[in-house]
Amino acid sequence: MGNIKEMEIELEKLKLQEEMVFKEMKNFVTQKTYVDAKIKVLSKILPTLKTLKVETRGLVDTIHSIAESAESISNKVRTLDCARNRVEECQQRVGDLIDLGLCSEGVQTAILNEDYEKGAAHVHRFLSMDQSLLRKTATDVENISSVLKAVGTLQDAASQLRTIVQLKFDEAVRMEDLASVERFFKIFPLLDMHDEGIRKFCNYLSEKLKDTAEKNLHAALNTSASDKRHNVKFADTLTLLFEGLARIIDIHQPLVETYYGPGRLMSVVSYLQKECDTQVKLIMMEFNKHRQTNKKINQISEISKLSSTSSFSKIEKVDPKDLDILIQEITIMHVRMELYIKFIKRKVISDIEISVPAIDERNNSIKQLDQLINASDLSRSKHDLLSLYLKLEQYFMEESVSKAVGMDSTETSQQTSSMVDDTFFIIRKCIRRTITSGSLDGICAVINIACGVLENDFCGVLRGRLRQGYPSGYLDLTQAYNVLQTSIQHGRLQPSDTEQIRTAFIVALNNADSSTEYVETLCDSVLTDVQKAIPNLNTNEQGKLESCLSGLSAVTTNLKEVIEYGMQQLRVSVIKPRISPWVDSFLNMNHQFTEDELSEYEAGESFVQTLIMNLDSLLSSFKNSLTDSNYDGLIKILITEVTARLEKVVLKSTFNRLGGLVLDKEVRSLAGYLTSATTWSVRDKFTRLSQIATILNLERVTEINDYWGNHDGALTWRLTPTEVRTIMNLRIDFKLEDIQRLKL
Amino acid sequence: MEDFKFLFKVVLVGNAGVGKTCLVRRFTQGLFPPGQGATIGVDFMIKTVEVENEKVKLQIWDTAGQERFRSITQSYYRSAHALILVYDISCQPTFDCLPDWLREIEEYASSKVLRILVGNKIDREDREIPTVVGEDFAARHNMYFLETSAKEAENVEKLFMKIAEDLMQQARSKDLPRYDSITTNISGRTSSISDSNCCSKLT
Ligand SMILES: Nc1nc2c(ncn2[C@@H]2O[C@H](COP(=O)(O)OP(=O)(O)O)[C@@H](O)[C@H]2O)c(=O)[nH]1
Ligand SMILES: [Mg+2]
């Protein structure tokens, strides 16, 4: 049983398999046609592929053969090139040989005829030939001996010519035959003797320079004291020297450039610099000897040593006026040196720029030039001269200012005294003078020195005078001020010591004020003057100058501190003692008016009228004697004092409604008066006082709410709520509990 | 208007060749200059640094050491806030000259000036002045002391930053000098110069 079932299952399986096999067979049959078609196509392509293969092989062969022929062509070209070079070389050698022959023949004739230019030209042609090639040529050609002979002739001729030209040049120099000097100078470069030529020529020029310079110096030394150039004769001598040098350079530069080529100016200048240095040193030596600079410097340093130990000096003092002339001459000498150095720098740098194209090399050459100049005696003398100048100028400035201060005088119609004008005249003079020296370092140093003189000496004197104070010894000061005024205005009366001290005090205060303007003007003018005198300052130099000028400008800070110190003196000795009794009289008055009392008070002279009258006479006593800005400063102090004092006495008084009304009016008229007395607004200084008066002038306690709070009508209060309550308590008619109930 | 709150003047002095210019160049430009010539007169450099979040402008004056430039360089002492006195630790003579330099400083500079002694070139093998000798000298003369190498950038930044910090502290703690005190030395300069200074007016 089981077997049959199994067999049936197997049969089913086989059937399924048969079905699948049949399907696959069918598939194959259908594909056969497709495959047949493909085979057909392929069999058609096959012959084409065969020819393609053959053709490709052919192409490869062609390319090979092309490459081969290209190679052979380029070989031929190379050979041709080489051949052409050889031809050229050959031509050159032939040319050289021909020239060699000509030159060797011509050179002797030229020498015999003393036609050195021609001879040198032959040698020059010979020297321009490649000497090693020439030797090779000689071994190549058959006629060896003739070539070698020509070379030998030319070499002999060259050295012969070199000797002759040097001798002839020296002879021309000896004979002072300028035409021949120049003639042989032009021949040196043809013989490859550039350095020699430049050296010899520069020596010649130096000799000429030396003769002239010595003559000039000699003439200067023999200038009589009455001669009008006597005071600047060394500056004149130096000027002549530099002008001579500049002329030499200007005249000969084209000559050198034409015959020696560009780039030779540095060596020309360095040869000439040696003679320049010698001459500058000679002039400086005579200058120092005849102007006695050492003696003066020694005297000056002795004086400063003695004055610093503050012992009375009996030694011969150098009068700054005597130095004036010398300082003048030194600045001229200095600026001449400065200008000459600038001149050679400009000349040589432009020569370097046209002859040296590479930047690195060019910078090197310029550095070399700087070294040449910095190491020269000329530079050293210039620095020594500047040092001498600064020592003398400092002494001149300090002594002249101290003289100006010592001779200080006050014209009765002037607010300031002569020391201000004089001091700034001197300082401006010194700074202007240093500007003409042409040295920025010098200018900066003199500005620094001026700062020192102004800050220490000048401000010190002003401060010293203010320290004496402003004495207020009169019983009736108002009257005293009037006396002072008239005595100042009319210059009569033998002023008492007190008056003198007062005048001195006021004048010192004014001097400090007007000095601030002088300082500012000075700074501005110096900056423009320097920019005019030394244009093209680089940013670093500009920064240097500005930094020093800002130091000068900062002198105003010192001056303002001096003024402030004086103002405080006035506050303590004049304003405060005068104002206190005037304002304190408020305490003796009744501020609780009946209507009748009010009309009576208003009919008479009120407190504020008296106060204003007193203040007015106090102020008017200063109005003319103080400068505008000092007068403003005084009023500021006065207002501060008056309002503070008045506030104090108000707080010690009690008021009724009418009393408050009167106070409010009086504060207003006081503010009105003081506003009219000045050019600036005084309202700010009156705010507290006005607010106190407003409070005391209220109808009812609650009216304060119209002014207090966050609404439109509210004031910006300078009083605290506690202060407001305290002030309200001064009104006898305001109830304490109403005030306490206020929400502030 | 320039963006700085404090401006201080720093002046370097000392014999020629001790490395003042190199110190300044190292600090301001971050380099060690190869073979530059000796300084002529005074050189001027500016560097702004930051101290406690405040910009501090240092105006550095590099002076020439030679005698012939003395009249120029002396004129800068008076307004200096700090003076750096430099010697070369490998060159005894530069150390021996220090008393002369101090005398000059006493004569021309404000008594309140900040003074720093610097021994430079510590990178060199051939030291002649031991550190303690420098320290001792500085202590005896009430100066700060620091050893530096401009070549190896050793302590250079520290030197100038220390100066900036100290000067700022001074400027903040000090009121302007009052005139009632009888001192003749009224160099209000030693305190801060604010940016309202006239530098800006000039530029
Ligand atoms: N080894 C070494 N050499 C230095 C250092 N600082 C400067 N120099 C060298 O000392 C020489 C003088 O330097 P310089 O800055 O011109 O000196 P200055 O005259 O004081 O300004 C130069 O040759 C510098 O290269 C340093 O820190 N180490
Ligand atoms: Mg230097």
Short mmCIF file of C-alpha atoms and ligand atoms in Angstrom, two decimals, chain B residues 15-22 32-33 36-37 39 62 120-121 123-124 148-151, ligand 1:
data_model
loop_
_atom_site.label_atom_id
_atom_site.label_comp_id
_atom_site.label_asym_id
_atom_site.label_seq_id
_atom_site.Cartn_x
_atom_site.Cartn_y
_atom_site.Cartn_z
CA ASN B 15 76.60 103.42 27.16
CA ALA B 16 76.64 103.00 23.41
CA GLY B 17 76.52 99.37 22.30
CA VAL B 18 74.82 97.86 25.35
CA GLY B 19 71.77 97.00 23.24
CA LYS B 20 69.21 99.73 23.95
CA THR B 21 68.10 99.95 20.35
CA CYS B 22 67.85 96.17 20.10
CA PHE B 32 66.55 91.50 16.48
CA PRO B 33 67.95 93.95 13.93
CA GLN B 36 72.19 98.63 12.30
CA GLY B 37 74.37 101.66 12.92
CA THR B 39 71.71 105.59 17.20
CA ASP B 62 65.86 105.39 22.58
CA ASN B 120 71.42 92.97 28.74
CA LYS B 121 72.96 90.22 26.54
CA ASP B 123 72.66 84.98 25.99
CA ARG B 124 76.41 85.60 25.83
CA THR B 148 67.51 90.51 29.52
CA SER B 149 68.54 89.29 26.13
CA ALA B 150 67.28 91.29 23.19
CA LYS B 151 68.70 88.57 20.95
N1 LIG C 1 74.51 88.69 22.06
C1 LIG C 1 73.73 89.76 22.13
N2 LIG C 1 74.05 90.88 21.42
C2 LIG C 1 73.25 91.96 21.52
C3 LIG C 1 72.08 91.94 22.33
N3 LIG C 1 71.50 93.17 22.23
C4 LIG C 1 72.26 93.90 21.38
N4 LIG C 1 73.31 93.17 20.93
C5 LIG C 1 74.36 93.62 20.01
O1 LIG C 1 75.03 94.71 20.56
C6 LIG C 1 75.36 95.69 19.59
C7 LIG C 1 74.83 97.04 19.95
O2 LIG C 1 73.43 97.03 20.01
P1 LIG C 1 72.57 98.36 19.95
O3 LIG C 1 71.15 97.99 20.19
O4 LIG C 1 72.86 99.13 18.72
O5 LIG C 1 73.16 99.14 21.21
P2 LIG C 1 72.84 100.64 21.68
O6 LIG C 1 73.96 101.48 21.25
O7 LIG C 1 72.73 100.55 23.18
O8 LIG C 1 71.54 101.05 21.05
C8 LIG C 1 74.77 95.17 18.26
O9 LIG C 1 75.79 94.58 17.54
C9 LIG C 1 73.78 94.12 18.70
O10 LIG C 1 73.67 93.10 17.74
C10 LIG C 1 71.77 90.75 23.07
O11 LIG C 1 70.78 90.65 23.80
N5 LIG C 1 72.63 89.70 22.93
#
